[in-house]
Short mmCIF file of C-alpha atoms and ligand atoms in Angstrom, two decimals:
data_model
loop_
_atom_site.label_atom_id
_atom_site.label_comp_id
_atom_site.label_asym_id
_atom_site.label_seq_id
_atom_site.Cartn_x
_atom_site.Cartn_y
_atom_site.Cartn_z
CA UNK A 1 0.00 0.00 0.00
CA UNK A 2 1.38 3.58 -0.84
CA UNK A 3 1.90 5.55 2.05
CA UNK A 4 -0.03 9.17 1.96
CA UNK A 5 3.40 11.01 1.88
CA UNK A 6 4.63 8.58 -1.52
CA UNK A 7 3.27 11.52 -3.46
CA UNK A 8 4.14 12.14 -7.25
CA UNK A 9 4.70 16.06 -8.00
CA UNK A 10 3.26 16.86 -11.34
CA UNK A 11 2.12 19.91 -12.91
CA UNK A 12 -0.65 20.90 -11.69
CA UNK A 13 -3.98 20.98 -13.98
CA UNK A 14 -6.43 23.31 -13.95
CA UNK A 15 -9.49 21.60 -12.44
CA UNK A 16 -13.15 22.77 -13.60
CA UNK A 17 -14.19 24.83 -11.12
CA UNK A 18 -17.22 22.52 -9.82
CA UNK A 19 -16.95 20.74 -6.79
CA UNK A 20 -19.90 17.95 -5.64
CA UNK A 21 -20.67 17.23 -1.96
CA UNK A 22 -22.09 13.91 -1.52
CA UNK A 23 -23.90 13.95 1.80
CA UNK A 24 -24.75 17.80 1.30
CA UNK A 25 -27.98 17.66 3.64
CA UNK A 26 -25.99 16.11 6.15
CA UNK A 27 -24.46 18.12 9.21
CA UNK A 28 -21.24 18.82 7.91
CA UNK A 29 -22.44 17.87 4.33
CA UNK A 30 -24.13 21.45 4.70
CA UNK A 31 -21.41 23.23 6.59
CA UNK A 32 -19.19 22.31 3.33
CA UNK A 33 -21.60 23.50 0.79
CA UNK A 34 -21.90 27.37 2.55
CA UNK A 35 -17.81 27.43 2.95
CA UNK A 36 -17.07 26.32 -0.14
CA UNK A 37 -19.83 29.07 -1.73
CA UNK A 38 -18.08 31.52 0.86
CA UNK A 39 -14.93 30.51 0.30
CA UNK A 40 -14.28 29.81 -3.10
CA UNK A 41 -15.71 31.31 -6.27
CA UNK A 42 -16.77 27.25 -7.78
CA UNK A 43 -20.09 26.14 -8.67
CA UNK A 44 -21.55 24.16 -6.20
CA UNK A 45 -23.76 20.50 -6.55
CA UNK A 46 -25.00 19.46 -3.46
CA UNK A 47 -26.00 15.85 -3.72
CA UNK A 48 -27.70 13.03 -1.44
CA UNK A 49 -30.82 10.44 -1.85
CA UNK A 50 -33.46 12.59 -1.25
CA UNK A 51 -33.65 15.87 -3.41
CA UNK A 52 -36.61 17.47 -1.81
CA UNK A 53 -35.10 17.70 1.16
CA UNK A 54 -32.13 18.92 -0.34
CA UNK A 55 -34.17 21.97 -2.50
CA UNK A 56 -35.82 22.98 0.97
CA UNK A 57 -32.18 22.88 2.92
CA UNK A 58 -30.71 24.97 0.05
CA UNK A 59 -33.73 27.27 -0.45
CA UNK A 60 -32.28 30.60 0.11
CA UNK A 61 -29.20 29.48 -1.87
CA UNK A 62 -30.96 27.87 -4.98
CA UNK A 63 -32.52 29.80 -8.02
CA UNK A 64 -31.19 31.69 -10.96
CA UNK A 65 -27.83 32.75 -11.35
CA UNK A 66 -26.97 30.77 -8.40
CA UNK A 67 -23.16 29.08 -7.97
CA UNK A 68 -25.37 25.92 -6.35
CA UNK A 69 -27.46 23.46 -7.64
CA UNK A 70 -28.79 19.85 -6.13
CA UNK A 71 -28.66 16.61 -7.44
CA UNK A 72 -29.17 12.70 -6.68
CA UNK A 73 -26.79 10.88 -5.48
CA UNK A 74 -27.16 7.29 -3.55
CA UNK A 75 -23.85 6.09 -2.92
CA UNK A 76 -24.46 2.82 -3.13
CA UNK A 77 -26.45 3.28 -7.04
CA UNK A 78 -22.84 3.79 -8.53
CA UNK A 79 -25.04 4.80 -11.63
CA UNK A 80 -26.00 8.20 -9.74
CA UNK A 81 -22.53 9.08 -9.12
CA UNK A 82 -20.90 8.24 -12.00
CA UNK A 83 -24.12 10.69 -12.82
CA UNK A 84 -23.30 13.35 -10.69
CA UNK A 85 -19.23 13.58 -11.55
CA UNK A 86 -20.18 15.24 -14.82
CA UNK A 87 -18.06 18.22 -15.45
CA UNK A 88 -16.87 17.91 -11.76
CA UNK A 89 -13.35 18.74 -10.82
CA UNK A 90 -13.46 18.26 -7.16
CA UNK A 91 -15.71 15.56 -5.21
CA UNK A 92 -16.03 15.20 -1.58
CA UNK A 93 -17.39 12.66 0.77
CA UNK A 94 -19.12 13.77 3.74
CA UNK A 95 -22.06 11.01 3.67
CA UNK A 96 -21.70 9.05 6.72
CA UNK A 97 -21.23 6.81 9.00
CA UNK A 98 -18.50 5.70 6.58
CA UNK A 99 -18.70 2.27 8.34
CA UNK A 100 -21.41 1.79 6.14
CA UNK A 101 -20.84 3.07 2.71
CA UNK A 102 -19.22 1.70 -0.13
CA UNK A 103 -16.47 2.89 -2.45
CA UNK A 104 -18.33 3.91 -5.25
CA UNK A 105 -17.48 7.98 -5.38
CA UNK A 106 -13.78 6.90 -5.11
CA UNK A 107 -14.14 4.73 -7.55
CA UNK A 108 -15.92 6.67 -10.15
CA UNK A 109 -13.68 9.94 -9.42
CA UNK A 110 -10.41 7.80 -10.11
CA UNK A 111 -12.06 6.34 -13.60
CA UNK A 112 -12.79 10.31 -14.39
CA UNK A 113 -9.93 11.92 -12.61
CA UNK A 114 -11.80 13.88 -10.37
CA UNK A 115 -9.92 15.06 -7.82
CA UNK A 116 -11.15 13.19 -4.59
CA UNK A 117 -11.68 14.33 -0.95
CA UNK A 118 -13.02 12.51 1.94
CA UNK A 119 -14.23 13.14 5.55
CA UNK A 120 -13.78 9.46 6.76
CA UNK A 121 -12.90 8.99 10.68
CA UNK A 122 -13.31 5.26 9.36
CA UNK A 123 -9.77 3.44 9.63
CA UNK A 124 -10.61 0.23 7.91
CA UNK A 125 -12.63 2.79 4.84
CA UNK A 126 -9.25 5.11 4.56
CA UNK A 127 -7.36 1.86 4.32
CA UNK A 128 -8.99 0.90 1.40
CA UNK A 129 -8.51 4.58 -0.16
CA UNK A 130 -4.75 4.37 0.24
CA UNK A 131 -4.62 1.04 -1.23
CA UNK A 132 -6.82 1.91 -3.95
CA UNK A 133 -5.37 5.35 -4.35
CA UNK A 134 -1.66 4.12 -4.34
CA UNK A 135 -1.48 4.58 -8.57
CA UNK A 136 -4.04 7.37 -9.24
CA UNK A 137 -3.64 9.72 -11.57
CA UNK A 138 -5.71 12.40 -9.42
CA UNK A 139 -5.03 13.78 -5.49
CA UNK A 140 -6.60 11.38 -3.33
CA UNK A 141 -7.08 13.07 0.71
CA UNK A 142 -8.94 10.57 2.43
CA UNK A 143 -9.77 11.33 6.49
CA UNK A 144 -9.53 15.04 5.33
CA UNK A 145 -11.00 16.44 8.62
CA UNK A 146 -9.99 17.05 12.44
CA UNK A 147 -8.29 13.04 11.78
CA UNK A 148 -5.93 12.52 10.74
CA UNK A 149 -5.92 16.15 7.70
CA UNK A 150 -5.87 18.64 10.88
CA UNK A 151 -3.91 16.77 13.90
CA UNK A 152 -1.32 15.94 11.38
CA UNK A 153 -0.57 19.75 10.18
CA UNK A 154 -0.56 20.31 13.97
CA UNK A 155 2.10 17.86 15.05
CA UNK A 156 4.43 19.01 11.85
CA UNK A 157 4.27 21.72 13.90
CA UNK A 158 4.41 20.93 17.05
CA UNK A 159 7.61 18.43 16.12
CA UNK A 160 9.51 21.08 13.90
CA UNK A 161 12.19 22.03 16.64
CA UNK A 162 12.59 18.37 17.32
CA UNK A 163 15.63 15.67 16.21
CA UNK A 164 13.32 12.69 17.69
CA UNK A 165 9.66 11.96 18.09
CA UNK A 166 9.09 9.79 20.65
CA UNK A 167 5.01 10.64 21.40
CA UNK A 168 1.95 12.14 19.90
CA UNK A 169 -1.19 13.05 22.25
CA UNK A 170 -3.69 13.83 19.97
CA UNK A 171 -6.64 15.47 21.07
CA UNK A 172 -10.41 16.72 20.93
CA UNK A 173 -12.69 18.89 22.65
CA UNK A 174 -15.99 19.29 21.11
CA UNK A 175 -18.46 21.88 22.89
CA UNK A 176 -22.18 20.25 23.23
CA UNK A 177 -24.62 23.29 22.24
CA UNK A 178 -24.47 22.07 18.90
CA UNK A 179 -25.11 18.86 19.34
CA UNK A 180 -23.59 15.95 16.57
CA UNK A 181 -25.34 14.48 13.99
CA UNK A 182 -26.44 10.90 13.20
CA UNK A 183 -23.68 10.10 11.48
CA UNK A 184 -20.95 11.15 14.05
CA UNK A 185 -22.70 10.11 16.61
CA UNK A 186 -23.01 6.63 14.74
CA UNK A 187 -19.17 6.19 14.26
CA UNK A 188 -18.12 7.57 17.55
CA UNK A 189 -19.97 4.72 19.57
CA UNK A 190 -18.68 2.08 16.84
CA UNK A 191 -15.61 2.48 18.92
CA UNK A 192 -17.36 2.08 22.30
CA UNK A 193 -16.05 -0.89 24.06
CA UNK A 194 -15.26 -2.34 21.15
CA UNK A 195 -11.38 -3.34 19.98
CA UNK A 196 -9.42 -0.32 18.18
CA UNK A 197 -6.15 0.25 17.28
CA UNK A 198 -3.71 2.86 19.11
CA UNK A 199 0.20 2.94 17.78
CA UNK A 200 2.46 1.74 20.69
CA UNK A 201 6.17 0.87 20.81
CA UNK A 202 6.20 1.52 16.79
CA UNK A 203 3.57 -0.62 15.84
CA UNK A 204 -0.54 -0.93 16.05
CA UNK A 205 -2.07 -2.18 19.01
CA UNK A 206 -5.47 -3.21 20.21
CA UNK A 207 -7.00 -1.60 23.14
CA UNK A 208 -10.62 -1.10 24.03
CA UNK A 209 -12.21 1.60 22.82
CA UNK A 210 -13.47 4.44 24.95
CA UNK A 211 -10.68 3.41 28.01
CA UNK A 212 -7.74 5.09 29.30
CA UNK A 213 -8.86 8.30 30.09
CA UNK A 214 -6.18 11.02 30.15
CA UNK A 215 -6.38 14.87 30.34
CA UNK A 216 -5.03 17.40 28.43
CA UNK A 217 -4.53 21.11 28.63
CA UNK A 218 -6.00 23.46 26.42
CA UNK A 219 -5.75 27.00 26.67
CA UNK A 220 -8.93 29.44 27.96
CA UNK A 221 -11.59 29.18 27.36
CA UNK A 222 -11.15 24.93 26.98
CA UNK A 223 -8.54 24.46 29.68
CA UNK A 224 -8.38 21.10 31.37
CA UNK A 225 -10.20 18.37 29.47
CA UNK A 226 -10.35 14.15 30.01
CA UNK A 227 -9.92 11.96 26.96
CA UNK A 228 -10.81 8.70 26.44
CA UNK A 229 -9.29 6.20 23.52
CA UNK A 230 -11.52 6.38 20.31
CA UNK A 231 -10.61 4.27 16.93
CA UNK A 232 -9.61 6.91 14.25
CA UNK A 233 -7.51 6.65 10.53
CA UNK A 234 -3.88 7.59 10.09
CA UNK A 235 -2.90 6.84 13.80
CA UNK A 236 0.04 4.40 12.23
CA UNK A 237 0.60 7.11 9.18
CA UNK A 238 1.32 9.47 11.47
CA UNK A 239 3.36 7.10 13.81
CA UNK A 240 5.69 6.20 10.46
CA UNK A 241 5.76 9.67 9.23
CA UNK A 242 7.44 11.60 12.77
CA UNK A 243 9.25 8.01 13.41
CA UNK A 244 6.92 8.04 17.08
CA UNK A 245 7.04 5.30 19.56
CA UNK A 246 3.21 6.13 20.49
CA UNK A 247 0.46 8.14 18.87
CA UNK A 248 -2.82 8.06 20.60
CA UNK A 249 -5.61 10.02 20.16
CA UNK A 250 -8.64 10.96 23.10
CA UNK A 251 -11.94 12.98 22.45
CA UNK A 252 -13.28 14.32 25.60
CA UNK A 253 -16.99 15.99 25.35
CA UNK A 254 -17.79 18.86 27.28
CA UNK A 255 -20.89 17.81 29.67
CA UNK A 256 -18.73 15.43 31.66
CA UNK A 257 -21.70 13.07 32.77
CA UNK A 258 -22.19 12.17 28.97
CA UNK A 259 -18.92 11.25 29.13
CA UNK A 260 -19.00 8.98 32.03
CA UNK A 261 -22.22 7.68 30.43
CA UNK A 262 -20.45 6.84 27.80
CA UNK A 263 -17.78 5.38 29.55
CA UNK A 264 -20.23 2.94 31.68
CA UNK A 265 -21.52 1.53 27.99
CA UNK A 266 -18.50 0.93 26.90
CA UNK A 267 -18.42 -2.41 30.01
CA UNK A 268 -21.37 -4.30 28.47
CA UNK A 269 -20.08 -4.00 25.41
CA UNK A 270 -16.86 -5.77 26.48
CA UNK A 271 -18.29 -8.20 28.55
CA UNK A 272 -20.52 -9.50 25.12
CA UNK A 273 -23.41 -8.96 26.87
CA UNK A 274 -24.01 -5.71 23.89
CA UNK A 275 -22.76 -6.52 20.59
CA UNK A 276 -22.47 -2.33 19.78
CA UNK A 277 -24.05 0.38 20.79
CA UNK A 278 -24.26 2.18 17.26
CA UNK A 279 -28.35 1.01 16.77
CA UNK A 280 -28.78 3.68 19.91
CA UNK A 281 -27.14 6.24 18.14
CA UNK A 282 -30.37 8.14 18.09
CA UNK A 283 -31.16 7.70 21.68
CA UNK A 284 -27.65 9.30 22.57
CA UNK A 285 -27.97 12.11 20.20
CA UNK A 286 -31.01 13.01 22.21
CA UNK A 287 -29.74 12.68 24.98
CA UNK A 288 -27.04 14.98 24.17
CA UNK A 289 -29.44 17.49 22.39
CA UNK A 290 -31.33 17.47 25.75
CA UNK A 291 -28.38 18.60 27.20
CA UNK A 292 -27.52 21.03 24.42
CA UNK A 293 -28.38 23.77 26.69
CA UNK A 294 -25.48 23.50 29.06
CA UNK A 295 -22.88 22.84 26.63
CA UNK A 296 -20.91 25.88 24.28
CA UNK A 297 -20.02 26.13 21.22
CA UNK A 298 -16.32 26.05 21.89
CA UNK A 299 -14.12 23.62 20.28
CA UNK A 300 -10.74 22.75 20.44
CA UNK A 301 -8.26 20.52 19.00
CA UNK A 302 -4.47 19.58 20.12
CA UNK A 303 -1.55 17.82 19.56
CA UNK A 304 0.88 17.49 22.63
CA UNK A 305 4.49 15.93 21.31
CA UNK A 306 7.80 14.46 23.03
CA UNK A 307 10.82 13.89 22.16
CA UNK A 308 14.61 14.72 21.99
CA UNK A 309 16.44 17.97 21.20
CA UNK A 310 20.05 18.52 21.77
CA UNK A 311 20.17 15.45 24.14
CA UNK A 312 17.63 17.03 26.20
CA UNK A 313 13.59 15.73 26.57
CA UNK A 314 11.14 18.38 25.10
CA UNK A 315 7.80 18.84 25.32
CA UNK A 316 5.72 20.64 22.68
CA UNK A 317 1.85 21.46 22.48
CA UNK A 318 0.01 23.10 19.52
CA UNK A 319 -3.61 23.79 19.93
CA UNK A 320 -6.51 25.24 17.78
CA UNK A 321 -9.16 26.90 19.70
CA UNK A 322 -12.34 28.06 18.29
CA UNK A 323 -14.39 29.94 20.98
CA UNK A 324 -17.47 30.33 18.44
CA UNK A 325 -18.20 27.72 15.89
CA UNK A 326 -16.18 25.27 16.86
CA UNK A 327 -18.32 22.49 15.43
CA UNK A 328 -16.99 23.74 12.15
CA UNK A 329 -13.65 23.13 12.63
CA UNK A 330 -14.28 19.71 11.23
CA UNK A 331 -14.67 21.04 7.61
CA UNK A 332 -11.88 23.19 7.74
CA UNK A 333 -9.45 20.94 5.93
CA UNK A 334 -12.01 20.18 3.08
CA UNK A 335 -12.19 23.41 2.06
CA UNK A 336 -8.94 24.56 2.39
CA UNK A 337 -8.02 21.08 0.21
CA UNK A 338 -10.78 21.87 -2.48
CA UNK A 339 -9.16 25.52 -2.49
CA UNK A 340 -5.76 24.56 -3.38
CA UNK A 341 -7.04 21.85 -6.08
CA UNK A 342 -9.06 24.74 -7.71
CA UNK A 343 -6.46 26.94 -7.57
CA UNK A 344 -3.53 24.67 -8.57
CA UNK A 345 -1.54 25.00 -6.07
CA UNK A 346 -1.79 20.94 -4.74
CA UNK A 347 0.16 19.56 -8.11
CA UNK A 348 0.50 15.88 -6.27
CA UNK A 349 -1.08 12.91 -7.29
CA UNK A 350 -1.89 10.08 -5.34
CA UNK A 351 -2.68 9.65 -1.64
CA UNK A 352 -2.02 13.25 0.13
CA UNK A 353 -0.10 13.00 3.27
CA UNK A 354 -1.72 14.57 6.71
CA UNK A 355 0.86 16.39 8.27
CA UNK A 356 1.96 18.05 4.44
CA UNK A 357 -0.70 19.58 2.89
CA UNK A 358 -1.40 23.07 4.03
CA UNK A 359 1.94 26.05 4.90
CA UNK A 360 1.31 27.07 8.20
CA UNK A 361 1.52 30.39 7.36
CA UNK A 362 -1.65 29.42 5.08
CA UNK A 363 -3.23 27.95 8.14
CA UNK A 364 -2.79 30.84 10.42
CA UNK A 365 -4.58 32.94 7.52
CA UNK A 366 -7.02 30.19 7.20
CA UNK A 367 -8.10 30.29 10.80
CA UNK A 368 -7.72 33.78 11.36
CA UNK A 369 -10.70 34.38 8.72
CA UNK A 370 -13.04 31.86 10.91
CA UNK A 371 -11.92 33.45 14.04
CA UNK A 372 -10.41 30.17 15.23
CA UNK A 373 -7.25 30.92 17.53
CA UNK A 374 -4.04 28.51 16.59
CA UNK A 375 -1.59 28.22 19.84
CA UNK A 376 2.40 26.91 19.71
CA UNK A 377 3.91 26.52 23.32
CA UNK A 378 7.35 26.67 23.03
CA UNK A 379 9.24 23.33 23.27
CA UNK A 380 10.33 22.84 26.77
CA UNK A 381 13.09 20.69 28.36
CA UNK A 382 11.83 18.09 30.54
CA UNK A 383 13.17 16.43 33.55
CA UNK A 384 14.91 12.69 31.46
CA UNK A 385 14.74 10.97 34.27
N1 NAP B 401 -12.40 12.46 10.13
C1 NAP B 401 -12.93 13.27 11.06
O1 NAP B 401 -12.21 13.85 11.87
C2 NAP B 401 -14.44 13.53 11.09
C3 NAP B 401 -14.93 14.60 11.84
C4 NAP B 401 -16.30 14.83 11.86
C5 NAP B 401 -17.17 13.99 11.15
N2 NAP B 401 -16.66 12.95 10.44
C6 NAP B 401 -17.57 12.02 9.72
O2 NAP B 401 -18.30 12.68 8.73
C7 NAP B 401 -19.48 11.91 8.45
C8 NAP B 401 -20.69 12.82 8.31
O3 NAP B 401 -21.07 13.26 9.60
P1 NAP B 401 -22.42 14.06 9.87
O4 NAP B 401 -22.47 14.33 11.32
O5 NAP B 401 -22.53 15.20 8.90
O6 NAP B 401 -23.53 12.98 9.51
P2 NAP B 401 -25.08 13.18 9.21
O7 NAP B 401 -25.57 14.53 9.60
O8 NAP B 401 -25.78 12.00 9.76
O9 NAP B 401 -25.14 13.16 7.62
C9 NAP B 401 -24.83 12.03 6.91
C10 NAP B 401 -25.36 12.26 5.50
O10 NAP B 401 -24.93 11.15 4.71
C11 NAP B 401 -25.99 10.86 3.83
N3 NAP B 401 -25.91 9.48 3.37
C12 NAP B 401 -25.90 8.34 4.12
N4 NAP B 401 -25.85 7.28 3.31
C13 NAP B 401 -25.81 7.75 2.04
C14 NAP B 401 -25.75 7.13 0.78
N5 NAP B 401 -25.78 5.80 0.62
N6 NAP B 401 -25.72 7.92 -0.32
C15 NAP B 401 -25.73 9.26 -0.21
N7 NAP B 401 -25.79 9.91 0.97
C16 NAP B 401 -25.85 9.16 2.07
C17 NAP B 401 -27.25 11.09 4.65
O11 NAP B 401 -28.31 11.29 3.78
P3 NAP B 401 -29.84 10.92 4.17
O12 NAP B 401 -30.35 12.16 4.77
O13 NAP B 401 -30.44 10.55 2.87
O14 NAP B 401 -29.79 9.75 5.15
C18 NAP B 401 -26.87 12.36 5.41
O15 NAP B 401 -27.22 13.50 4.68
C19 NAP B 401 -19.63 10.92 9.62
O16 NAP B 401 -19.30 9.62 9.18
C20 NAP B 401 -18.63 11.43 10.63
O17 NAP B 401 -18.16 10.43 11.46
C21 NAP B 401 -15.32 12.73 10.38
#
């Protein structure tokens, strides 16, 4: 399998300025569509199974002279997409859970050479990108979101002053006022009790999902926030890439009785007396609407790193902190990915690596314009013994 960071450099092509969203009435699916209409100047096609609902979403967006239009796409009628990627230079998937779905807008963006972006948090669906991705002749990002598209630009970062990498705490701290959708909510308790992989000693490892709680410091508004162990891509791409010993990565929510909660489900689930928890993932979103009202909409995401400088142990921590909004952080990387494919500055075929995609100058100007605050501690020495 070609690792995301085996990329060929090749002039880049000027891509039609279109870009579909599959999963467009979805809750990031939707975020995408107003960014990229914001963001970029590209015509829009916001796609899913059920157009009506679509047109009514997209009301005060559709009509003449508009940049957007809707259209149907089921992913798993690879007749729609193939469809859809008409006159398309850019697709991205943000249909979900990705558990679920098949590979068919992959697929049918490689046989076009579309240029292809992905939201996946699924390991075992990225795994099948890279693999499949390894010859295109198109960029392939796949997990082009907080995991591993955002963390990774955060721990080049975070690493830079480094000569080893021995650890990467990766991290996330979603507020609760706007609560998740189904199809987060879905893939986040497909890792509940259940076996996922972390990278220790150089290698993957199975661990239970949702254990091992561990804090990390964020700054204000955020500040001190418990983990626990979820399954998410790129953990071992990551590990390869910075040569670490251990990269692990926590989400901690904000209400911290919904995390406990979720914590308790996780024992049934190991003791096989609960096969998974994901058919509930209506009941929890709920439950976590219910408790909207308590919750912010803060978010926050960090990478804390190790390792060696000068003989010495250092300690580095890079953090993005959005103190409005932060439930859009997710889509950040999607739209700053479509941007440079539009705009020809990402010449690279092939799988796009996570920690190399985006200057951090760019970033900083990125996040600036969302009013999301990005953080660098200075590497300190650490007591070796
Ligand atoms: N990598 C990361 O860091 C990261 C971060 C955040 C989210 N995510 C992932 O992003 C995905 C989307 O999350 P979300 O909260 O926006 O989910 P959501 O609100 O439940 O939306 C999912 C959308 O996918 C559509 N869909 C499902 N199956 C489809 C199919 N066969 N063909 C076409 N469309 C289909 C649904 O359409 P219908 O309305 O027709 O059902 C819905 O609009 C989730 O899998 C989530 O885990 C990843």
């Amino acid at each position: 399998m070609a690792a995301p960071g085996d990329v060929r450099r090749v002039t880049a092509p000027t891509r039609r300025p279109t870009v579909l969203v599959v999963g467009a009435g979805g809750y990031f699916g939707r975020q995408l569509v107003e960014e990229l209409l914001s963001e970029t100047s590209a015509r829009v096609i916001a796609a899913g199974r059920d157009v009506a609902r679509l047109e009514q979403t997209f009301c005060d967006r559709l009509g003449e002279g508009s940049r957007l239009s809707v259209t149907r796409v089921d992913l798993h009628d690879g007749s729609t997409v193939e469809a859809a990627l008409h006159g398309v230079g850019v697709c991205i998937g943000a249909a979900g859970p990705f558990q679920k779905l098949p590979q068919t807008l992959l697929h049918a963006a490689l046989a076009r050479e579309v240029a292809y972006i992905d939201l996946s948090d699924d390991r075992r669906f990225c795994d099948v990108v890279l693999a499949r991705a390894a010859d295109a002749a198109v960029p392939v990002a796949t997990g082009w979101s907080v995991l591993p598209a955002l963390v990774g630009v955060l721990a080049r970062r975070a690493t830079e002053a480094f000569d080893v990498v021995t650890s990467l705490d990766l991290s996330i701290a979603p507020g609760n006022r706007m609560p998740r959708a189904h199809g987060t909510v879905a893939s986040l308790l497909a890792s509940v009790g259940r076996p996922i992989e972390v990278w220790r000693d150089g290698a993957c490892l199975t661990v239970s999902g949702w254990s091992e709680p561990a804090p990390f410091d964020y700054p204000a508004p955020v500040g001190r926030r418990k983990g626990w162990l979820v399954d998410v891509p790129g953990l071992d791409v990551l590990g390869r890439t910075f040569g670490a010993d251990r990269v692990e990565f926590r989400v901690g929510g904000e209400i911290g009785f919904l995390n406990v909660l979720v914590s308790a489900l996780a024992w049934p689930v190991r003791w096989r007396i609960v096969p998974s928890w994901v058919p509930c993932a209506g009941l929890l979103r709920c439950g976590m609407a219910l408790f909207g009202r308590f919750g912010t909409s803060v978010g926050a995401v960090g990478v804390e790193a190790s390792g060696r400088r000068a003989g010495h142990g250092v300690r580095a921590r890079v953090t993005l902190v959005a103190e409005h909004d932060g439930h859009r952080i997710p889509v950040l990387p999607a739209v700053e990915m479509a941007r440079h494919l539009l705009d020809g500055s990402e010449p690279r075929t092939g799988p796009l690596p996570p920690h190399d995609w985006i200057g951090w100058d760019d970033l900083l100007v990125s996040c600036e314009r969302r009013g999301y605050r990005l953080n660098c501690a200075e590497a300190t020495m650490v007591d070796d013994g």
